Coordinates of C-alpha atoms in Angstrom, one line a residue:
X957 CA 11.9 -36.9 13.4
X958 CA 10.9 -34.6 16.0
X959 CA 10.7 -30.4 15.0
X960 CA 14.0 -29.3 17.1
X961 CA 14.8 -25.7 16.3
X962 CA 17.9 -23.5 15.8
X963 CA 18.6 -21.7 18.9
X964 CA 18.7 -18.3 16.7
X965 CA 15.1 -19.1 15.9
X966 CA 12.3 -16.6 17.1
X967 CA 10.2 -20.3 18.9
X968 CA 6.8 -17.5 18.5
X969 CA 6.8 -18.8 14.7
X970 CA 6.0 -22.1 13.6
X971 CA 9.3 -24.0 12.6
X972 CA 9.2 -23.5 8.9
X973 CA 9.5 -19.9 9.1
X974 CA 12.2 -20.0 11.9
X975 CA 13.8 -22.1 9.6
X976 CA 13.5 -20.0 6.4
X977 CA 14.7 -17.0 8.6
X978 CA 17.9 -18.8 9.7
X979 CA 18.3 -19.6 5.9
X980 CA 17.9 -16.2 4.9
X981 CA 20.1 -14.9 7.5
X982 CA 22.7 -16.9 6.0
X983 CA 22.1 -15.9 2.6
X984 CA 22.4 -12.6 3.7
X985 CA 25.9 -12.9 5.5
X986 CA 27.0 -14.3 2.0
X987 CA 27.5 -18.2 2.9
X988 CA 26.5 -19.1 -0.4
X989 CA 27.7 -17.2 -3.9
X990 CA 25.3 -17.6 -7.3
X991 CA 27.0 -20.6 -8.6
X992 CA 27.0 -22.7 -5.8
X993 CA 24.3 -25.2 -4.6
X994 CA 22.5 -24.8 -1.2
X995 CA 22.9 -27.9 1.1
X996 CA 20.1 -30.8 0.0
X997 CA 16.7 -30.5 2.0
X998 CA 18.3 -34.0 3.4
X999 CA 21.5 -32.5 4.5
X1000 CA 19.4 -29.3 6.1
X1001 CA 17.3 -31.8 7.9
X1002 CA 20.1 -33.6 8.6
X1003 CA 22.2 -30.1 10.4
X1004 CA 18.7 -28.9 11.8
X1005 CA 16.9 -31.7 13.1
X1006 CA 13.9 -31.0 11.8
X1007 CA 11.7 -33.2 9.8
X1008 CA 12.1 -32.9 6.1
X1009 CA 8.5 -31.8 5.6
X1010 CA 9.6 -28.8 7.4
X1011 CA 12.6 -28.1 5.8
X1012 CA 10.8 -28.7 2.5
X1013 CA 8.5 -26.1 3.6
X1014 CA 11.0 -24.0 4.8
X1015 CA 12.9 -23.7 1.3
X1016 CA 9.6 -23.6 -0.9
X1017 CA 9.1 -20.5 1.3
X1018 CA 12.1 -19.0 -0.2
X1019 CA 11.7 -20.3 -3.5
X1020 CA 8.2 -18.2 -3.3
X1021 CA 9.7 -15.0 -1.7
X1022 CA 12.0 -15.2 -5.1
X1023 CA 15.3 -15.8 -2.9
X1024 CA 15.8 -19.7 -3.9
X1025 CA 15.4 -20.9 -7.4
X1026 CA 15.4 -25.0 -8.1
X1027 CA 17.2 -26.0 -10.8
X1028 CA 15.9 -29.2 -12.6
X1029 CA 18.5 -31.8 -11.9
X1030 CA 21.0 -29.2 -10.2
X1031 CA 19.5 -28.7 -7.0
X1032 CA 18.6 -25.2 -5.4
X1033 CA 20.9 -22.0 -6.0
X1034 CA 20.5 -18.1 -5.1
X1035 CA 18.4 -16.7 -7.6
X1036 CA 20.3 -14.0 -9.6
X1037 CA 18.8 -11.1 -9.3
X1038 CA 16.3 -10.5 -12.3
X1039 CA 14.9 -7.2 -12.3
X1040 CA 18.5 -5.0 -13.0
X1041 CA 16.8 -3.9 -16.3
X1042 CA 13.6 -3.8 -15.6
X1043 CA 13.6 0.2 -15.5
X1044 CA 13.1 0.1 -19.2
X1045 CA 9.6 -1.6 -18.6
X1046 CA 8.7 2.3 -18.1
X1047 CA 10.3 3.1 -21.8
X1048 CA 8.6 1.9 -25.3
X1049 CA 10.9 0.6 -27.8
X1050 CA 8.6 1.2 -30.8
X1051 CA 5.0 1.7 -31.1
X1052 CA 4.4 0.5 -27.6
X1053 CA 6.3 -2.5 -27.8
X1054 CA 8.5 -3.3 -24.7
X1055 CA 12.1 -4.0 -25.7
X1056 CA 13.4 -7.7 -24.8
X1057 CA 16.6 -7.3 -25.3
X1058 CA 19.3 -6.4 -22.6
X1059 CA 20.3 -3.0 -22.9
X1060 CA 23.8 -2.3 -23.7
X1061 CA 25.9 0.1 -20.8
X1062 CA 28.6 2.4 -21.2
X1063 CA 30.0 3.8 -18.1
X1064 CA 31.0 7.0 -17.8
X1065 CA 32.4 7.7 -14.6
X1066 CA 33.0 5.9 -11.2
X1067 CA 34.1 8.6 -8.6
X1068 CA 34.3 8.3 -4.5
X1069 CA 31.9 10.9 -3.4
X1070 CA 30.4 12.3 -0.7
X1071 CA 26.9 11.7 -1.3
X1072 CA 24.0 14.1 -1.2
X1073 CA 22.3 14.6 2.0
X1074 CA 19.0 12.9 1.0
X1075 CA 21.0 9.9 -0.9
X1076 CA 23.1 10.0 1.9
X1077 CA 20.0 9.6 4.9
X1078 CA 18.5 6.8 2.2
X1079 CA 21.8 5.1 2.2
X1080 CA 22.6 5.6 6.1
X1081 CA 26.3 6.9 4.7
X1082 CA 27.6 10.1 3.2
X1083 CA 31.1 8.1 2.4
X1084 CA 30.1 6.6 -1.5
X1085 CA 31.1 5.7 -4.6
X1086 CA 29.1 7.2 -7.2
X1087 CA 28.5 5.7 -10.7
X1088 CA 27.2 7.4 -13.7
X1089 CA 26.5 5.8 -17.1
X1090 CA 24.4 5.7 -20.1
X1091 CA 22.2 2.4 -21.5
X1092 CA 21.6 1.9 -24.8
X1093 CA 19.1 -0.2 -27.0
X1094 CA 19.5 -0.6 -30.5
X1095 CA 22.3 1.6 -30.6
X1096 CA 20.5 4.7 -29.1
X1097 CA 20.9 6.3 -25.9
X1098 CA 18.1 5.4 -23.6
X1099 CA 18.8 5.9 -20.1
X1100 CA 21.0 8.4 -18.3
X1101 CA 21.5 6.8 -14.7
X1102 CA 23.1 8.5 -11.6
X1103 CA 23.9 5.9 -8.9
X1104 CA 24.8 5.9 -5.0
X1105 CA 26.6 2.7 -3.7
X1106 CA 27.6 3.1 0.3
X1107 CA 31.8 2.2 -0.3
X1108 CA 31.9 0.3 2.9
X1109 CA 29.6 -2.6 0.8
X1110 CA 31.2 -1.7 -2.6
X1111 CA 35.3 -0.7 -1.6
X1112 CA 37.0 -1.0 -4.9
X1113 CA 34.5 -1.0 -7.4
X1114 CA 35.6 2.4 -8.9
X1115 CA 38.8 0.6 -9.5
X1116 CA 37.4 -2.6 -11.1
X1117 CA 38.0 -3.0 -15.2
X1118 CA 34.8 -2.2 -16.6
X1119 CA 35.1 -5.3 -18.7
X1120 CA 34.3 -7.4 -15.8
X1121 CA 31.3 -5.3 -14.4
X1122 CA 28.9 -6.1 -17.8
X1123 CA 25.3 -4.7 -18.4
X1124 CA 24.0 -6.0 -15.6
X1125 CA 25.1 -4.4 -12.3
X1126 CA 22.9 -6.9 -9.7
X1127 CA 24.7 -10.0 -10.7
X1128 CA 28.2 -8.2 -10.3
X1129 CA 27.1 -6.8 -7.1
X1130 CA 26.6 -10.3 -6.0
X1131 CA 29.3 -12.4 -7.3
X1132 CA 32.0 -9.8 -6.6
X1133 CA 30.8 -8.3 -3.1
X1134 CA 28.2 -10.6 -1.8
X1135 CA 25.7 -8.1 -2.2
X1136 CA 22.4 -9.2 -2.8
X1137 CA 19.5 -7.0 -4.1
X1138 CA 16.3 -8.9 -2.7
X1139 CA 13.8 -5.9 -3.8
X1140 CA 13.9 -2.4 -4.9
X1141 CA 11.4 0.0 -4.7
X1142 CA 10.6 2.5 -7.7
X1143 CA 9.6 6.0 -7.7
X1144 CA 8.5 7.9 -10.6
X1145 CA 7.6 11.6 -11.8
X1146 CA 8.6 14.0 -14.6
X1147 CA 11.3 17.2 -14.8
X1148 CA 13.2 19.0 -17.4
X1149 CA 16.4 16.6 -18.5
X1150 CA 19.8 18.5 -17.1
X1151 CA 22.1 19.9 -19.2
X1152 CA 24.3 16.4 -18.5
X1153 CA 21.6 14.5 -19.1
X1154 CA 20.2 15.9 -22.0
X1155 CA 23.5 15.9 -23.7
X1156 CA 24.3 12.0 -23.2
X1157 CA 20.7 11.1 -24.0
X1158 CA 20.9 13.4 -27.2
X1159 CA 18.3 15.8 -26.4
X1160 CA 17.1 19.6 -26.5
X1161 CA 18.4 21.5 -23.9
X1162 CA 15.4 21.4 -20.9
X1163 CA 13.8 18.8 -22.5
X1164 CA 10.6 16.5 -20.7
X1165 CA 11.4 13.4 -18.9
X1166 CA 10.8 11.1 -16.7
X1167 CA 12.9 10.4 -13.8
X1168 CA 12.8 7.0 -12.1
X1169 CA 14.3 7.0 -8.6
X1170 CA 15.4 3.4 -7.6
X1171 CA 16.2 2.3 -3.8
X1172 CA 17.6 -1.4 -4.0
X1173 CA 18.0 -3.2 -0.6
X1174 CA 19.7 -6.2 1.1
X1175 CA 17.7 -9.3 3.1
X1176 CA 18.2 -7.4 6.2
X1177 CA 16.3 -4.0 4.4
X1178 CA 19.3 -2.1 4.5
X1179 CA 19.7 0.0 1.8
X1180 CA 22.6 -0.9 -0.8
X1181 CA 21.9 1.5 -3.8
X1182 CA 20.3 3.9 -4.9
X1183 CA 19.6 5.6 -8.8
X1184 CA 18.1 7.9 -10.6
X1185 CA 17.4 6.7 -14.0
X1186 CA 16.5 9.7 -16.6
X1187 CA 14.7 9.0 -19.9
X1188 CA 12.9 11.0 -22.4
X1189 CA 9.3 11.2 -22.0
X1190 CA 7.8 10.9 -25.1
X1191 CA 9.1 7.0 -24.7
X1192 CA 7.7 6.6 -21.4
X1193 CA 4.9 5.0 -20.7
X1194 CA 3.2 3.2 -17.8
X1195 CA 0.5 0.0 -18.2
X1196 CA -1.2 -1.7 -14.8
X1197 CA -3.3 -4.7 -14.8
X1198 CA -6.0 -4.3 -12.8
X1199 CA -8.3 -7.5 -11.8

């Protein structure tokens, strides 16, 4: 079968990627939800009219990039964002140990806002919803989290019963809005807690900790939130591999 391409298609790239970019740009503009199955590598080659080594290729490509998952037996899905609670990576449990359990949330306000002038230049919007909670492990306040959502992306989700939201705000983002978080970037350095802050994370008043700002961002690399996580720093720590 000959290598025909999408007209979309950049024809500078070879046809795998031009493929895995048409795929992408689809994945972006929310053609396919979390629960349901991508078209068969057959039925791509099939719609494309491109070889199935190619389309194989192409979709491998995304598998790698962490876009695609295959399922044994299933077929291939979105992957479901993973990294939602990955902040705590930054925050022992006890004696070092990393906690492996999801961290409880408890949501303390969702407010339109007009965001701050830096969040709002990061987010390309001052017009947002701003969400402020506090996660928990174990019972015990862990993480006090300020978060920016532009309210064009997000319209509603103030409103929404917090019993459908859960722990996890990267899987709600997609399956309610479409939304999907395909990297985040963290930032990290160390302050005195605010008075907010320290109260809801059961601290002295000024206390040390770290703050972790958080930019998540679509396929296309436009921004879609951004966070400042708060934690005390006598949990904090940081570990890198180096090889």
């Amino acid at each position: 079968m000959s290598d025909k391409m999408p007209n979309t298609a950049d024809r500078r790239l070879p046809a795998y990627l031009r493929l895995r970019d048409e795929l992408a740009a689809r994945i972006a503009a929310g053609e396919w939800d979390a629960s349901e199955m991508l078209p068969s590598e057959n039925a791509l080659t099939r719609e494309s009219g491109l070889s199935v080594g190619t389309v194989r290729k192409a979709v491998q490509q995304l598998v790698d990039e962490g876009l695609l998952e295959r399922r044994q037996g299933a077929g291939t899905f979105l992957r479901k964002p993973a990294f939602d609670s990955s902040l705590f990576r930054f925050f022992a449990l006890r004696d070092g140990e990393a906690p492996s359990t999801i961290p409880v949330s408890r949501l303390i306000a969702r407010t339109r806002a007009t965001a701050p002038e830096a969040v709002a230049r990061i987010l390309g919007t001052s017009d947002c919803v701003r969400i402020e909670r506090v996660r928990l492990l174990q019972d015990i306040p862990w993480l006090s989290e300020d978060i920016w959502l532009p309210r064009a992306r997000f319209d509603g989700i103030e409103a929404v019963p917090e019993m459908e939201i859960g722990p996890l705000l990267y899987p709600f983002y997609l399956g309610r809005y479409g939304q999907f978080i395909a990297r985040a970037e963290d930032e990290v350095r160390f302050g005195k807690a605010t008075e907010i802050a320290a109260e809801r994370l059961n601290l002295p008043a000024a206390a040390p900790v770290a703050l972790i700002e958080r930019t998540a961002f679509a396929l296309d690399g436009q921004a879609l939130e951004w966070r400042l996580a708060c934690g005390a720093a006598d949990r904090f720590r940081y570990r890198s591999r180096i090889s």
